[in-house]
Short mmCIF file of C-alpha atoms in Angstrom, two decimals:
data_model
loop_
_atom_site.label_atom_id
_atom_site.label_comp_id
_atom_site.label_asym_id
_atom_site.label_seq_id
_atom_site.Cartn_x
_atom_site.Cartn_y
_atom_site.Cartn_z
CA UNK A 1 35.03 48.56 -30.99
CA UNK A 2 36.35 45.93 -28.99
CA UNK A 3 32.52 45.35 -27.18
CA UNK A 4 30.97 45.30 -30.26
CA UNK A 5 29.51 42.14 -31.84
CA UNK A 6 30.58 40.27 -34.90
CA UNK A 7 28.24 41.15 -37.77
CA UNK A 8 29.70 39.35 -40.61
CA UNK A 9 31.47 36.01 -39.98
CA UNK A 10 33.05 34.52 -43.02
CA UNK A 11 34.70 30.91 -43.08
CA UNK A 12 36.65 29.37 -45.54
CA UNK A 13 34.92 30.78 -48.81
CA UNK A 14 35.79 29.69 -52.34
CA UNK A 15 34.10 30.97 -55.32
CA UNK A 16 35.13 29.07 -58.45
CA UNK A 17 33.68 30.29 -61.95
CA UNK A 18 34.06 27.68 -64.79
CA UNK A 19 36.32 28.77 -67.69
CA UNK A 20 33.97 29.78 -70.70
CA UNK A 21 36.40 28.40 -73.17
CA UNK A 22 36.67 24.82 -71.45
CA UNK A 23 40.34 25.63 -69.63
CA UNK A 24 40.93 25.66 -65.63
CA UNK A 25 38.28 26.92 -63.32
CA UNK A 26 38.74 30.38 -62.36
CA UNK A 27 39.36 30.59 -58.64
CA UNK A 28 37.70 34.13 -57.75
CA UNK A 29 38.21 33.50 -54.28
CA UNK A 30 40.28 30.99 -52.18
CA UNK A 31 39.73 30.32 -48.52
CA UNK A 32 38.56 33.54 -47.13
CA UNK A 33 38.41 34.12 -43.58
CA UNK A 34 37.20 37.38 -42.12
CA UNK A 35 35.05 38.79 -38.74
CA UNK A 36 33.51 42.01 -39.32
CA UNK A 37 32.42 43.85 -36.47
CA UNK A 38 29.13 45.89 -36.22
CA UNK A 39 29.81 49.61 -36.92
CA UNK A 40 32.98 48.93 -38.60
CA UNK A 41 34.22 50.57 -41.81
CA UNK A 42 35.99 47.72 -43.72
CA UNK A 43 37.68 48.48 -47.07
CA UNK A 44 38.31 45.51 -49.29
CA UNK A 45 41.11 46.68 -51.47
CA UNK A 46 42.83 45.01 -54.32
CA UNK A 47 43.79 45.10 -58.01
CA UNK A 48 41.13 44.25 -60.45
CA UNK A 49 40.92 40.42 -60.57
CA UNK A 50 41.36 39.93 -56.78
CA UNK A 51 37.89 38.76 -56.24
CA UNK A 52 36.64 41.95 -54.04
CA UNK A 53 33.48 42.52 -55.99
CA UNK A 54 33.05 38.93 -55.86
CA UNK A 55 33.26 38.85 -52.01
CA UNK A 56 30.96 41.74 -51.89
CA UNK A 57 28.40 39.87 -53.95
CA UNK A 58 29.00 36.64 -52.02
CA UNK A 59 28.15 38.75 -48.62
CA UNK A 60 25.07 40.40 -50.47
CA UNK A 61 23.69 36.85 -51.62
CA UNK A 62 24.26 38.07 -55.42
CA UNK A 63 26.85 35.68 -55.91
CA UNK A 64 26.69 31.71 -54.85
CA UNK A 65 29.62 30.56 -52.92
CA UNK A 66 31.40 27.23 -54.06
CA UNK A 67 32.30 26.54 -50.51
CA UNK A 68 32.38 27.86 -46.84
CA UNK A 69 29.93 29.53 -44.75
CA UNK A 70 29.11 33.29 -44.49
CA UNK A 71 27.29 34.31 -41.48
CA UNK A 72 25.42 37.55 -41.03
CA UNK A 73 24.14 38.36 -37.58
CA UNK A 74 24.14 34.20 -37.28
CA UNK A 75 21.58 33.86 -40.16
CA UNK A 76 22.69 33.35 -44.07
CA UNK A 77 22.84 36.28 -46.41
CA UNK A 78 19.97 34.77 -48.45
CA UNK A 79 17.78 35.46 -45.22
CA UNK A 80 19.40 38.92 -44.60
CA UNK A 81 18.63 39.69 -48.09
CA UNK A 82 15.15 38.93 -48.15
CA UNK A 83 14.85 40.57 -44.82
CA UNK A 84 16.27 44.12 -46.80
CA UNK A 85 19.04 44.61 -44.37
CA UNK A 86 21.48 45.60 -47.29
CA UNK A 87 21.99 49.00 -49.00
CA UNK A 88 23.98 48.70 -51.98
CA UNK A 89 26.16 51.29 -53.74
CA UNK A 90 27.28 50.50 -57.27
CA UNK A 91 30.29 51.57 -59.08
CA UNK A 92 28.29 53.99 -61.67
CA UNK A 93 24.94 55.51 -59.72
CA UNK A 94 22.57 53.03 -61.45
CA UNK A 95 19.72 55.75 -61.31
CA UNK A 96 16.52 55.10 -63.37
CA UNK A 97 16.50 57.79 -65.50
CA UNK A 98 12.78 58.00 -66.11
CA UNK A 99 12.28 59.04 -62.43
CA UNK A 100 13.02 62.23 -60.41
CA UNK A 101 15.87 62.07 -57.99
CA UNK A 102 13.02 61.89 -55.32
CA UNK A 103 11.25 59.01 -57.03
CA UNK A 104 14.68 57.43 -57.19
CA UNK A 105 15.25 57.75 -53.68
CA UNK A 106 11.58 56.25 -53.25
CA UNK A 107 12.15 53.19 -55.63
CA UNK A 108 13.42 50.78 -52.91
CA UNK A 109 10.45 51.95 -50.37
CA UNK A 110 7.79 51.32 -52.97
CA UNK A 111 9.11 47.61 -53.57
CA UNK A 112 8.79 47.08 -49.69
CA UNK A 113 5.37 48.75 -49.71
CA UNK A 114 5.98 51.43 -47.25
CA UNK A 115 3.01 53.71 -46.75
CA UNK A 116 3.23 57.07 -48.90
CA UNK A 117 3.65 59.66 -45.87
CA UNK A 118 6.54 57.28 -44.51
CA UNK A 119 8.24 57.52 -48.06
CA UNK A 120 8.29 61.22 -47.96
CA UNK A 121 9.42 61.80 -44.77
CA UNK A 122 12.11 59.74 -45.51
CA UNK A 123 12.87 60.95 -48.77
CA UNK A 124 13.09 64.40 -47.48
CA UNK A 125 15.52 63.17 -44.33
CA UNK A 126 17.84 61.42 -47.42
CA UNK A 127 18.19 64.48 -49.37
CA UNK A 128 18.87 66.36 -46.16
CA UNK A 129 21.81 63.88 -45.49
CA UNK A 130 23.09 63.87 -48.70
CA UNK A 131 22.46 67.46 -49.21
CA UNK A 132 20.54 67.56 -52.45
CA UNK A 133 17.48 69.09 -50.93
CA UNK A 134 17.24 71.68 -53.71
CA UNK A 135 17.54 68.98 -56.49
CA UNK A 136 14.56 66.66 -55.48
CA UNK A 137 12.52 67.52 -58.62
CA UNK A 138 15.59 67.02 -61.24
CA UNK A 139 16.12 64.27 -63.51
CA UNK A 140 19.30 62.29 -63.04
CA UNK A 141 20.77 63.36 -66.18
CA UNK A 142 20.64 66.94 -65.03
CA UNK A 143 23.00 66.28 -61.92
CA UNK A 144 26.74 66.35 -62.14
CA UNK A 145 28.33 62.68 -61.64
CA UNK A 146 28.97 63.36 -57.76
CA UNK A 147 25.42 64.29 -57.13
CA UNK A 148 24.26 61.34 -59.02
CA UNK A 149 26.52 59.00 -56.77
CA UNK A 150 25.46 60.92 -54.07
CA UNK A 151 21.71 60.05 -55.11
CA UNK A 152 22.62 56.33 -55.14
CA UNK A 153 24.03 56.30 -51.81
CA UNK A 154 20.42 58.30 -50.52
CA UNK A 155 18.65 55.32 -52.28
CA UNK A 156 21.09 52.56 -50.40
CA UNK A 157 20.28 54.35 -47.09
CA UNK A 158 16.62 54.94 -47.41
CA UNK A 159 15.48 51.82 -45.95
CA UNK A 160 17.58 52.13 -43.09
CA UNK A 161 19.72 49.21 -44.05
CA UNK A 162 22.11 47.26 -40.93
CA UNK A 163 24.87 46.71 -43.52
CA UNK A 164 26.10 49.02 -46.64
CA UNK A 165 27.95 47.55 -49.42
CA UNK A 166 29.78 49.87 -51.95
CA UNK A 167 31.47 48.65 -54.94
CA UNK A 168 34.02 51.13 -56.00
CA UNK A 169 31.52 54.04 -55.70
CA UNK A 170 33.78 56.77 -56.09
CA UNK A 171 35.93 55.23 -58.61
CA UNK A 172 34.54 56.98 -61.89
CA UNK A 173 34.84 60.57 -59.83
CA UNK A 174 37.29 63.35 -60.09
CA UNK A 175 39.71 63.78 -56.97
CA UNK A 176 37.99 67.09 -55.86
CA UNK A 177 34.44 65.45 -55.76
CA UNK A 178 35.78 62.15 -54.64
CA UNK A 179 37.43 64.08 -51.64
CA UNK A 180 34.28 65.73 -50.84
CA UNK A 181 32.34 62.65 -50.79
CA UNK A 182 35.07 60.74 -48.88
CA UNK A 183 34.07 63.40 -45.92
CA UNK A 184 30.16 63.38 -46.50
CA UNK A 185 30.33 59.53 -46.19
CA UNK A 186 32.35 59.42 -43.21
CA UNK A 187 29.96 61.94 -41.48
CA UNK A 188 27.02 59.71 -42.79
CA UNK A 189 28.61 56.72 -41.38
CA UNK A 190 29.02 58.62 -38.21
CA UNK A 191 25.64 59.30 -37.88
CA UNK A 192 24.03 56.10 -38.63
CA UNK A 193 26.61 53.91 -37.50
CA UNK A 194 26.19 51.38 -40.12
CA UNK A 195 28.38 48.70 -40.62
CA UNK A 196 30.10 49.32 -44.20
CA UNK A 197 32.01 47.58 -46.94
CA UNK A 198 33.81 49.51 -49.10
CA UNK A 199 35.35 47.85 -52.33
CA UNK A 200 38.02 50.17 -54.00
CA UNK A 201 41.39 49.74 -55.71
CA UNK A 202 42.57 52.92 -54.16
CA UNK A 203 45.01 52.34 -51.36
CA UNK A 204 44.92 56.29 -50.21
CA UNK A 205 41.16 56.20 -50.05
CA UNK A 206 41.29 52.87 -48.40
CA UNK A 207 43.26 53.92 -45.66
CA UNK A 208 41.57 57.36 -45.12
CA UNK A 209 38.31 55.84 -44.78
CA UNK A 210 38.82 52.60 -42.95
CA UNK A 211 39.02 50.75 -39.71
CA UNK A 212 40.60 48.09 -41.29
CA UNK A 213 41.65 47.16 -45.04
CA UNK A 214 41.63 44.10 -46.21
CA UNK A 215 44.06 43.35 -48.74
CA UNK A 216 43.14 41.10 -51.56
CA UNK A 217 45.89 39.40 -53.77
CA UNK A 218 44.66 37.90 -57.25
CA UNK A 219 45.52 34.21 -58.79
CA UNK A 220 43.76 33.00 -57.11
CA UNK A 221 41.90 35.53 -55.51
CA UNK A 222 42.57 35.39 -51.66
CA UNK A 223 42.93 37.76 -48.34
CA UNK A 224 47.12 38.27 -48.52
CA UNK A 225 46.63 40.75 -45.16
CA UNK A 226 44.59 42.94 -42.98
CA UNK A 227 45.83 46.07 -41.67
CA UNK A 228 44.44 47.90 -38.82
CA UNK A 229 43.95 51.66 -39.52
CA UNK A 230 44.61 53.30 -36.40
CA UNK A 231 44.70 57.11 -37.82
CA UNK A 232 42.38 58.80 -34.86
CA UNK A 233 38.79 59.93 -35.77
CA UNK A 234 37.26 62.29 -36.76
CA UNK A 235 39.60 62.09 -39.64
CA UNK A 236 39.74 65.25 -42.05
CA UNK A 237 42.16 66.13 -45.05
CA UNK A 238 44.95 66.93 -42.93
CA UNK A 239 45.02 63.51 -41.83
CA UNK A 240 46.60 62.70 -45.22
CA UNK A 241 50.16 63.12 -45.73
CA UNK A 242 50.89 62.65 -41.99
CA UNK A 243 53.87 60.42 -41.42
CA UNK A 244 52.12 57.69 -39.54
CA UNK A 245 49.05 57.67 -42.43
CA UNK A 246 52.25 57.60 -44.76
CA UNK A 247 53.53 54.47 -43.08
CA UNK A 248 49.86 53.02 -43.46
CA UNK A 249 49.74 53.35 -46.67
CA UNK A 250 53.16 51.67 -47.44
CA UNK A 251 52.20 48.99 -45.23
CA UNK A 252 49.35 48.08 -46.97
CA UNK A 253 51.27 48.35 -50.74
CA UNK A 254 53.43 46.15 -49.27
CA UNK A 255 51.27 43.57 -48.28
CA UNK A 256 49.87 42.50 -51.64
CA UNK A 257 51.29 39.44 -53.16
CA UNK A 258 51.77 38.52 -56.78
CA UNK A 259 50.51 41.35 -58.67
CA UNK B 1 18.34 85.71 -80.29
CA UNK B 2 18.88 82.64 -77.98
CA UNK B 3 20.85 79.32 -79.62
CA UNK B 4 17.59 77.41 -79.33
CA UNK B 5 15.69 80.24 -81.30
CA UNK B 6 18.44 80.25 -84.01
CA UNK B 7 18.32 76.29 -84.14
CA UNK B 8 14.74 76.43 -84.49
CA UNK B 9 14.93 78.99 -87.68
CA UNK B 10 17.86 76.93 -89.03
CA UNK B 11 15.49 73.94 -89.00
CA UNK B 12 12.54 75.91 -90.72
CA UNK B 13 14.94 77.26 -93.05
CA UNK B 14 15.98 73.73 -94.22
CA UNK B 15 12.65 72.61 -94.62
CA UNK B 16 11.60 75.51 -96.71
CA UNK B 17 14.50 74.90 -99.16
CA UNK B 18 13.79 71.54 -99.49
CA UNK B 19 9.67 71.82 -100.35
CA UNK B 20 10.68 74.82 -102.41
CA UNK B 21 13.11 73.02 -104.50
CA UNK B 22 10.89 70.02 -104.65
CA UNK B 23 8.01 72.24 -105.95
CA UNK B 24 10.43 73.82 -108.49
CA UNK B 25 11.56 70.52 -109.82
CA UNK B 26 8.11 69.20 -109.84
CA UNK B 27 6.67 72.19 -112.27
CA UNK B 28 10.14 72.02 -114.37
CA UNK B 29 9.16 68.16 -114.93
CA UNK B 30 5.25 68.79 -115.46
CA UNK B 31 6.19 71.63 -118.05
CA UNK B 32 8.23 69.28 -120.13
CA UNK B 33 5.73 66.58 -119.90
CA UNK B 34 2.78 68.92 -120.53
CA UNK B 35 4.61 69.70 -124.11
CA UNK B 36 5.89 65.98 -125.11
CA UNK B 37 2.97 63.75 -124.05
CA UNK B 38 -0.11 63.43 -125.19
CA UNK B 39 -1.99 62.96 -121.68
CA UNK B 40 0.08 64.77 -119.29
CA UNK B 41 -1.99 64.28 -116.39
CA UNK B 42 -1.11 60.73 -116.49
CA UNK B 43 2.46 61.09 -116.29
CA UNK B 44 2.91 64.64 -114.32
CA UNK B 45 0.08 67.08 -114.06
CA UNK B 46 0.84 70.81 -112.62
CA UNK B 47 0.32 70.59 -108.87
CA UNK B 48 -2.31 73.75 -109.37
CA UNK B 49 -4.06 70.95 -111.40
CA UNK B 50 -4.10 68.67 -108.09
CA UNK B 51 -5.04 71.37 -105.87
CA UNK B 52 -7.68 72.44 -108.48
CA UNK B 53 -8.95 68.92 -108.75
CA UNK B 54 -9.27 68.95 -104.60
CA UNK B 55 -11.80 71.86 -104.82
CA UNK B 56 -13.84 70.84 -107.91
CA UNK B 57 -17.43 69.70 -107.43
CA UNK B 58 -17.22 67.53 -110.61
CA UNK B 59 -18.76 64.09 -109.90
CA UNK B 60 -16.38 61.49 -111.15
CA UNK B 61 -18.14 58.27 -109.86
CA UNK B 62 -21.33 57.53 -107.74
CA UNK B 63 -22.10 61.11 -106.91
CA UNK B 64 -19.09 61.69 -105.55
CA UNK B 65 -16.22 64.11 -106.37
CA UNK B 66 -12.44 63.13 -106.75
CA UNK B 67 -11.95 64.45 -103.37
CA UNK B 68 -14.87 63.04 -101.48
CA UNK B 69 -13.96 59.26 -103.31
CA UNK B 70 -10.15 59.77 -101.53
CA UNK B 71 -11.43 60.84 -98.11
CA UNK B 72 -13.71 58.21 -97.60
CA UNK B 73 -11.46 55.46 -98.73
CA UNK B 74 -8.87 57.17 -96.84
CA UNK B 75 -11.18 56.89 -93.81
CA UNK B 76 -11.63 52.85 -94.58
CA UNK B 77 -7.42 52.51 -94.86
CA UNK B 78 -6.89 54.32 -91.70
CA UNK B 79 -9.78 52.51 -89.93
CA UNK B 80 -8.03 48.99 -91.06
CA UNK B 81 -4.24 49.79 -90.57
CA UNK B 82 -5.17 51.45 -87.24
CA UNK B 83 -7.27 48.27 -85.69
CA UNK B 84 -4.42 46.24 -87.55
CA UNK B 85 -1.72 48.33 -85.66
CA UNK B 86 -3.40 48.22 -82.28
CA UNK B 87 -3.74 44.50 -82.45
CA UNK B 88 -0.06 44.18 -83.61
CA UNK B 89 1.12 46.01 -80.68
CA UNK B 90 -0.64 44.41 -77.92
CA UNK B 91 0.17 40.76 -79.66
CA UNK B 92 4.15 42.26 -80.18
CA UNK B 93 4.27 43.31 -77.01
CA UNK B 94 2.80 40.72 -74.95
CA UNK B 95 5.37 38.25 -76.93
CA UNK B 96 8.22 40.02 -76.06
CA UNK B 97 7.17 39.84 -72.33
CA UNK B 98 6.83 35.80 -72.90
CA UNK B 99 10.00 35.77 -74.95
CA UNK B 100 11.97 37.47 -72.14
CA UNK B 101 10.60 35.54 -69.59
CA UNK B 102 10.65 32.31 -70.83
CA UNK B 103 14.22 31.73 -72.69
CA UNK B 104 12.35 28.51 -74.61
CA UNK B 105 9.50 30.66 -76.13
CA UNK B 106 12.24 33.12 -77.50
CA UNK B 107 14.48 29.97 -79.14
CA UNK B 108 11.05 28.46 -80.80
CA UNK B 109 9.47 31.66 -81.89
CA UNK B 110 12.00 33.83 -82.99
CA UNK B 111 13.40 32.24 -86.08
CA UNK B 112 9.82 31.28 -87.28
CA UNK B 113 8.81 35.33 -86.71
CA UNK B 114 11.71 36.32 -88.76
CA UNK B 115 10.62 34.32 -91.72
CA UNK B 116 7.21 35.56 -91.52
CA UNK B 117 8.84 38.96 -92.14
CA UNK B 118 10.78 37.71 -95.35
CA UNK B 119 7.49 36.76 -96.96
CA UNK B 120 6.65 39.59 -99.56
CA UNK B 121 3.66 41.22 -98.09
CA UNK B 122 2.08 41.09 -101.76
CA UNK B 123 2.74 37.04 -101.63
CA UNK B 124 1.31 36.69 -98.02
CA UNK B 125 -2.22 38.79 -98.96
CA UNK B 126 -3.71 36.11 -100.82
CA UNK B 127 -2.99 33.54 -98.24
CA UNK B 128 -4.34 35.82 -95.33
CA UNK B 129 -7.41 36.62 -97.78
CA UNK B 130 -7.62 32.61 -97.88
CA UNK B 131 -7.61 32.16 -94.29
CA UNK B 132 -10.12 35.17 -93.11
CA UNK B 133 -12.44 34.78 -96.35
CA UNK B 134 -12.98 38.57 -95.63
CA UNK B 135 -11.50 41.51 -97.26
CA UNK B 136 -11.88 43.83 -94.39
CA UNK B 137 -10.26 41.16 -91.97
CA UNK B 138 -7.52 40.07 -94.27
CA UNK B 139 -6.16 43.77 -94.55
CA UNK B 140 -6.49 44.51 -90.85
CA UNK B 141 -4.50 40.98 -90.09
CA UNK B 142 -1.61 42.01 -92.57
CA UNK B 143 -1.33 45.59 -90.80
CA UNK B 144 -1.25 43.29 -87.51
CA UNK B 145 1.36 41.14 -89.23
CA UNK B 146 3.52 43.87 -90.30
CA UNK B 147 3.47 45.60 -87.12
CA UNK B 148 3.96 42.94 -84.45
CA UNK B 149 7.38 41.96 -85.51
CA UNK B 150 9.12 45.26 -85.07
CA UNK B 151 7.14 46.04 -82.19
CA UNK B 152 8.07 42.59 -80.68
CA UNK B 153 11.93 42.42 -81.34
CA UNK B 154 12.62 46.19 -80.24
CA UNK B 155 10.52 45.55 -76.94
CA UNK B 156 12.69 42.63 -76.53
CA UNK B 157 15.88 44.19 -77.16
CA UNK B 158 14.72 47.00 -74.67
CA UNK B 159 14.02 44.48 -72.04
CA UNK B 160 17.46 42.54 -72.60
CA UNK B 161 19.07 45.81 -73.03
CA UNK B 162 18.58 46.53 -68.53
CA UNK B 163 22.13 46.73 -67.00
CA UNK B 164 22.85 44.08 -64.81
CA UNK B 165 23.35 46.45 -61.83
CA UNK B 166 20.02 47.60 -62.06
CA UNK B 167 18.58 44.12 -61.58
CA UNK B 168 21.27 43.54 -58.92
CA UNK B 169 19.57 46.30 -57.41
CA UNK B 170 16.18 44.77 -57.54
CA UNK B 171 17.56 41.48 -56.59
CA UNK B 172 19.23 43.22 -53.34
CA UNK B 173 15.65 44.69 -52.59
CA UNK B 174 14.37 40.97 -52.81
CA UNK B 175 11.94 42.48 -55.12
CA UNK B 176 9.46 40.19 -56.47
CA UNK B 177 9.29 39.58 -60.19
CA UNK B 178 6.17 41.84 -60.43
CA UNK B 179 8.12 44.63 -59.22
CA UNK B 180 10.98 44.07 -61.61
CA UNK B 181 8.70 44.22 -64.27
CA UNK B 182 6.73 46.98 -63.34
CA UNK B 183 9.48 49.36 -61.56
CA UNK B 184 12.36 48.51 -63.53
CA UNK B 185 11.87 46.27 -67.25
CA UNK B 186 8.69 48.02 -68.54
CA UNK B 187 10.06 51.55 -67.91
CA UNK B 188 13.38 50.87 -69.35
CA UNK B 189 11.69 49.29 -72.67
CA UNK B 190 9.33 52.38 -73.53
CA UNK B 191 11.96 54.12 -75.74
CA UNK B 192 12.56 50.91 -77.49
CA UNK B 193 9.02 50.25 -77.64
CA UNK B 194 8.42 53.73 -79.32
CA UNK B 195 11.36 52.78 -81.79
CA UNK B 196 9.36 50.02 -82.61
CA UNK B 197 6.01 51.59 -83.21
CA UNK B 198 7.50 54.66 -85.33
CA UNK B 199 8.66 51.90 -87.76
CA UNK B 200 5.36 49.96 -87.65
CA UNK B 201 2.93 52.82 -87.89
CA UNK B 202 3.72 53.86 -91.21
CA UNK B 203 4.52 50.61 -92.41
CA UNK B 204 1.17 49.41 -91.40
CA UNK B 205 -0.61 52.50 -93.70
CA UNK B 206 1.32 51.26 -96.39
CA UNK B 207 0.68 47.56 -96.46
CA UNK B 208 -2.72 48.53 -96.32
CA UNK B 209 -2.89 50.55 -99.13
CA UNK B 210 -0.35 48.20 -101.35
CA UNK B 211 -2.48 45.11 -100.70
CA UNK B 212 -5.70 46.60 -101.49
CA UNK B 213 -4.29 47.64 -105.13
CA UNK B 214 -4.58 43.80 -105.80
CA UNK B 215 -8.18 43.45 -105.11
CA UNK B 216 -10.52 44.98 -102.97
CA UNK B 217 -13.32 46.48 -101.62
CA UNK B 218 -12.68 50.19 -101.11
CA UNK B 219 -9.75 51.96 -99.59
CA UNK B 220 -6.95 53.81 -101.06
CA UNK B 221 -5.48 51.06 -102.35
CA UNK B 222 -8.53 49.73 -104.51
CA UNK B 223 -8.96 53.82 -105.57
CA UNK B 224 -5.22 54.09 -106.65
CA UNK B 225 -5.39 50.69 -108.63
CA UNK B 226 -8.97 52.25 -110.55
CA UNK B 227 -7.75 55.35 -111.09
CA UNK B 228 -4.67 54.21 -112.97
CA UNK B 229 -6.98 52.13 -115.09
CA UNK B 230 -8.99 55.00 -115.75
CA UNK B 231 -11.91 53.65 -114.51
CA UNK B 232 -12.19 57.31 -112.50
CA UNK B 233 -10.68 60.13 -112.86
CA UNK B 234 -6.60 60.32 -112.49
CA UNK B 235 -6.79 62.92 -110.43
CA UNK B 236 -7.88 60.58 -107.32
CA UNK B 237 -4.64 59.00 -108.00
CA UNK B 238 -2.53 62.15 -107.61
CA UNK B 239 -4.51 63.18 -104.51
CA UNK B 240 -3.99 59.81 -102.71
CA UNK B 241 -0.57 60.01 -103.75
CA UNK B 242 -0.29 63.12 -101.59
CA UNK B 243 -3.12 62.03 -98.83
CA UNK B 244 -1.30 58.76 -98.28
CA UNK B 245 2.42 60.35 -97.60
CA UNK B 246 0.74 62.87 -95.56
CA UNK B 247 -1.21 59.96 -93.09
CA UNK B 248 2.01 57.96 -93.19
CA UNK B 249 4.22 60.91 -92.13
CA UNK B 250 1.12 61.97 -89.13
CA UNK B 251 1.40 58.34 -87.92
CA UNK B 252 5.11 59.01 -87.38
CA UNK B 253 4.64 61.99 -85.80
CA UNK B 254 1.73 60.72 -83.37
CA UNK B 255 3.63 57.94 -81.85
CA UNK B 256 6.49 60.69 -81.48
CA UNK B 257 3.79 62.89 -79.53
CA UNK B 258 2.70 60.05 -77.81
CA UNK B 259 6.43 59.22 -76.61
CA UNK B 260 7.09 62.53 -75.71
CA UNK B 261 3.97 62.74 -73.35
CA UNK B 262 4.91 59.51 -71.73
CA UNK B 263 8.51 60.40 -71.13
CA UNK B 264 9.06 63.93 -69.02
CA UNK B 265 12.54 63.14 -68.52
CA UNK B 266 13.32 62.99 -72.26
CA UNK B 267 11.55 66.65 -72.49
CA UNK B 268 13.78 67.87 -69.75
CA UNK B 269 16.73 66.33 -71.53
CA UNK B 270 16.15 67.50 -74.74
CA UNK B 271 15.45 71.32 -72.70
CA UNK B 272 18.76 71.16 -71.66
CA UNK B 273 20.77 70.57 -75.14
#
């Protein structure tokens, strides 16, 4: 990790929304500085209103910063978005209910115009990766919530993006499904070596998954700490509950301000 | 017997009870009318008399039997309503696309669309006739006017109901406007479009019949009013009552069938529940 190159560099990022009722502007993010290395698993952790999703959306070029600079591989987020280097997974699976699982995963490849043969090959590979090979012909509503979210992940990975942006992808799932998907995600990350930005409000989740946890605090939204997670990899469920794991959870919890 | 079969049987039973109940009520009414009124056929004939009139060879006008008159005029009405419906659907759909794409078009067009919809159809008929100067064209246009509003509003609602995340996803893929429409917006508004079509189809037919009762050259409405004025057999009227109800329901069902063909995922949903 020490030798890896900086993938995302954020300097003095501020995002301000005008208040709709004519009051003071809302400072969603103030003076965020962050360096993310290639292949890192980073969690953006914080309570609602801390601007963690805004930070993710700014990197994704879905939200314009008010001031400050974001550079991704030395280019602007806009350029990176246009070159389709981002894969995004949302809180809800955001599947097209009129398309089968296969054709949902296929959709981004249709947009960028990959030939049909290549699309079929990649869909097969993605279904294999997320363990849904048997469900390709099903429609989204025929799947469980956890399976739907896995389709969402497969779709995000289908274009082989360099950066995977995940916005509370597991927060709507039950604890058992969540744990299973945690292991699956670490496995996928291991196999693909993507840079992953993972937004969550769950402290345990962020500590279990990440290399580093970026702690954000609200009012105004800001980075209040960056905690290195040195729990050895590969991690499994037994990594949770160890004294060092609990110590890190406590360290993260104590670094919130003004909640 | 499976659950699904049981449900289906219950559905059929409910329909049977309704139909039987209506027949019994109708016949009781007809019996009372037959004893109290001088010309019971004008008020409420027995169902058997109506059925009999369908199969009767008696010429009631222009060397046509009652049933022949009803059928040929139903053809005229259906043709006008169908053509007007299709024009209305195309115009309404395109207008909805424009309103989604250009906010200004929505702000300019929408209030006036609503106003057109508030003018009673019978008040609009003479104006449309004055503009088109042709009975046939004016009927087609009225069917189109009535159709395009529910189609436009429902399609627009569908286009606007697309979740923000789905649009974000398309943006994150740097999708062109063409792809955003063809891969996301248009497929998402299909159920809404069909809601509009299911409202509009029977309305187009009803309007076509209704307007023809004012003045007309052929069509079910014309025959309906002539029959009521006793220019031709009153049974033409009674047959039209049933035929027009049947056509209206059929037009709705036709839209449902087309919708099912176009949305296999809905079928999968229905099969599951």
